[in-house]
Amino acid sequence: MSTEFAGYRRGSSEYRRLLIAMFAAGLATFAQLYSPQPLLPAIAEDLGVSADTAALTMSCATAGLALCTLLWASVADHCGRVRTMTVAVLGATCFGLLTPWVSHYPLMLLLRTVEGAFLGGVAGLAVAVIVSEAHPSVRAAATGLYISGTSIGGLAGRIIAGPLSEVMSWRLSMFAVSVVGALAAVLFITLIPASHDRQRTPGASIGSSGVGSALGFFHKIKGLLTNMQVLALFFAGFALMGALVSIYNYIGFKLQAPPYFLSPTLIAFLFLMYLFGTVSSGAASRLTGKNGLKPVFLTSCLLMAAGILLTLAGPLPVVVLGLAVLTTGFFAAHAIASGWVGLLSLDAKTQATALYNSFYYTGSALVGWATGLLYTAAGWSGTALACTGLLLLSALFSALALGKKAG
């Protein structure tokens, strides 16, 4: 299409459709991805497995997402971002509707992995679609609305599934969330405006030009992985997401046990703490304009670590306060890190975004499972202290590697 396209502007019908479509994409993706999280104690009890084994329901999906994000970026380079996102959201929805009904747990985990792989095509390409379709003057607002969709989607998946599990099986609860995801996917497909990706000429993906394209792709990846500033942000994404998912994976086990005895509904409502993140991500962006990226980013990481330490306390109000503090710190730090990666990688934005997402969701899959082993062996203190240590290590790496400015 014409390279003169400047992007959809505020007030146009296409811009409004783009906003709603991207919000729906975030909702469809993250509602399905996180719906099992409040159900982990019920899954463990029903299947007779340990907490870390039940957590594989989450880790397998995020592992599939992490492993396939770069693949989707490569596919999008050849087939177009919007078309690729459409295929991805359709595939994820189909597997999301099927997975809860599989009785054989290992097969269910395999299907969750495939579902996560398709979800990677949405999570990895959404911001790149916004950059290519929205006018520069409204890209930040459009990206912010998509991120709101992801946080509301993740929250909706948990809030719907948790209370439903008290009146129906955990399988029906997961299925109900997948139905919501399917409706959001239909909304995305219906409303997303026509893509303005540059069209490749026939045969561009084969022969010498195809080899050159592949070499250019891997050259960009190598450049990103050898840039210490970018690598520090990748590791930050790994640590931030790994710690957050670990805390929320196992907090239900802690709070359903003595002396708390909280119901699944009350535990699900703890995920309302994510609303603090909706506020803190925007506040962090404003603070960086006054104080710089690095100080606000490091402060946010330390705030998250402090929140995790508060969950070690006995009184329930202090534990809840800790969840609020760590969630506030997480969303602020993640908002800065994900944006900073793009600023440091102007000639490889798509690859940088994809790699950040790969590290981010690898942290969710790997740390989210490994800290379950610590929970089984050492209880909540083992999980909380491991997450705190990981965050402090990441903050130290960032403090040493990152410059004061974005690039």
JSON list of C-alpha atoms in Angstrom, two decimals, residues 35-39 155-168 173-174 177 263-269 271:
[
{"chain": "A", "resi": 35, "resn": "SER", "atom": "CA", "xyz": [-8.18, -17.68, 33.66]},
{"chain": "A", "resi": 36, "resn": "PRO", "atom": "CA", "xyz": [-6.61, -20.78, 35.34]},
{"chain": "A", "resi": 37, "resn": "GLN", "atom": "CA", "xyz": [-4.64, -18.71, 37.88]},
{"chain": "A", "resi": 38, "resn": "PRO", "atom": "CA", "xyz": [-7.34, -18.41, 40.59]},
{"chain": "A", "resi": 39, "resn": "LEU", "atom": "CA", "xyz": [-8.30, -22.02, 39.88]},
{"chain": "A", "resi": 155, "resn": "LEU", "atom": "CA", "xyz": [-8.39, -9.26, 35.50]},
{"chain": "A", "resi": 156, "resn": "ALA", "atom": "CA", "xyz": [-11.67, -10.35, 33.88]},
{"chain": "A", "resi": 157, "resn": "GLY", "atom": "CA", "xyz": [-10.37, -13.86, 33.27]},
{"chain": "A", "resi": 158, "resn": "ARG", "atom": "CA", "xyz": [-9.50, -14.24, 36.93]},
{"chain": "A", "resi": 159, "resn": "ILE", "atom": "CA", "xyz": [-12.55, -12.48, 38.37]},
{"chain": "A", "resi": 160, "resn": "ILE", "atom": "CA", "xyz": [-14.92, -14.52, 36.22]},
{"chain": "A", "resi": 161, "resn": "ALA", "atom": "CA", "xyz": [-13.23, -17.88, 36.75]},
{"chain": "A", "resi": 162, "resn": "GLY", "atom": "CA", "xyz": [-12.64, -17.63, 40.51]},
{"chain": "A", "resi": 163, "resn": "PRO", "atom": "CA", "xyz": [-16.20, -17.00, 41.74]},
{"chain": "A", "resi": 164, "resn": "LEU", "atom": "CA", "xyz": [-17.69, -19.38, 39.15]},
{"chain": "A", "resi": 165, "resn": "SER", "atom": "CA", "xyz": [-15.54, -22.18, 40.56]},
{"chain": "A", "resi": 166, "resn": "GLU", "atom": "CA", "xyz": [-17.64, -22.06, 43.75]},
{"chain": "A", "resi": 167, "resn": "VAL", "atom": "CA", "xyz": [-20.82, -22.97, 41.87]},
{"chain": "A", "resi": 168, "resn": "MET", "atom": "CA", "xyz": [-19.47, -25.09, 39.03]},
{"chain": "A", "resi": 173, "resn": "SER", "atom": "CA", "xyz": [-15.19, -21.83, 34.77]},
{"chain": "A", "resi": 174, "resn": "MET", "atom": "CA", "xyz": [-12.31, -21.87, 32.28]},
{"chain": "A", "resi": 177, "resn": "VAL", "atom": "CA", "xyz": [-13.83, -17.25, 30.19]},
{"chain": "A", "resi": 263, "resn": "SER", "atom": "CA", "xyz": [-12.89, -18.69, 49.73]},
{"chain": "A", "resi": 264, "resn": "PRO", "atom": "CA", "xyz": [-12.04, -18.91, 45.99]},
{"chain": "A", "resi": 265, "resn": "THR", "atom": "CA", "xyz": [-14.23, -15.86, 45.39]},
{"chain": "A", "resi": 266, "resn": "LEU", "atom": "CA", "xyz": [-12.35, -13.72, 47.92]},
{"chain": "A", "resi": 267, "resn": "ILE", "atom": "CA", "xyz": [-9.02, -14.89, 46.54]},
{"chain": "A", "resi": 268, "resn": "ALA", "atom": "CA", "xyz": [-10.17, -14.03, 43.01]},
{"chain": "A", "resi": 269, "resn": "PHE", "atom": "CA", "xyz": [-11.06, -10.52, 44.16]},
{"chain": "A", "resi": 271, "resn": "PHE", "atom": "CA", "xyz": [-6.70, -9.70, 41.52]}
]
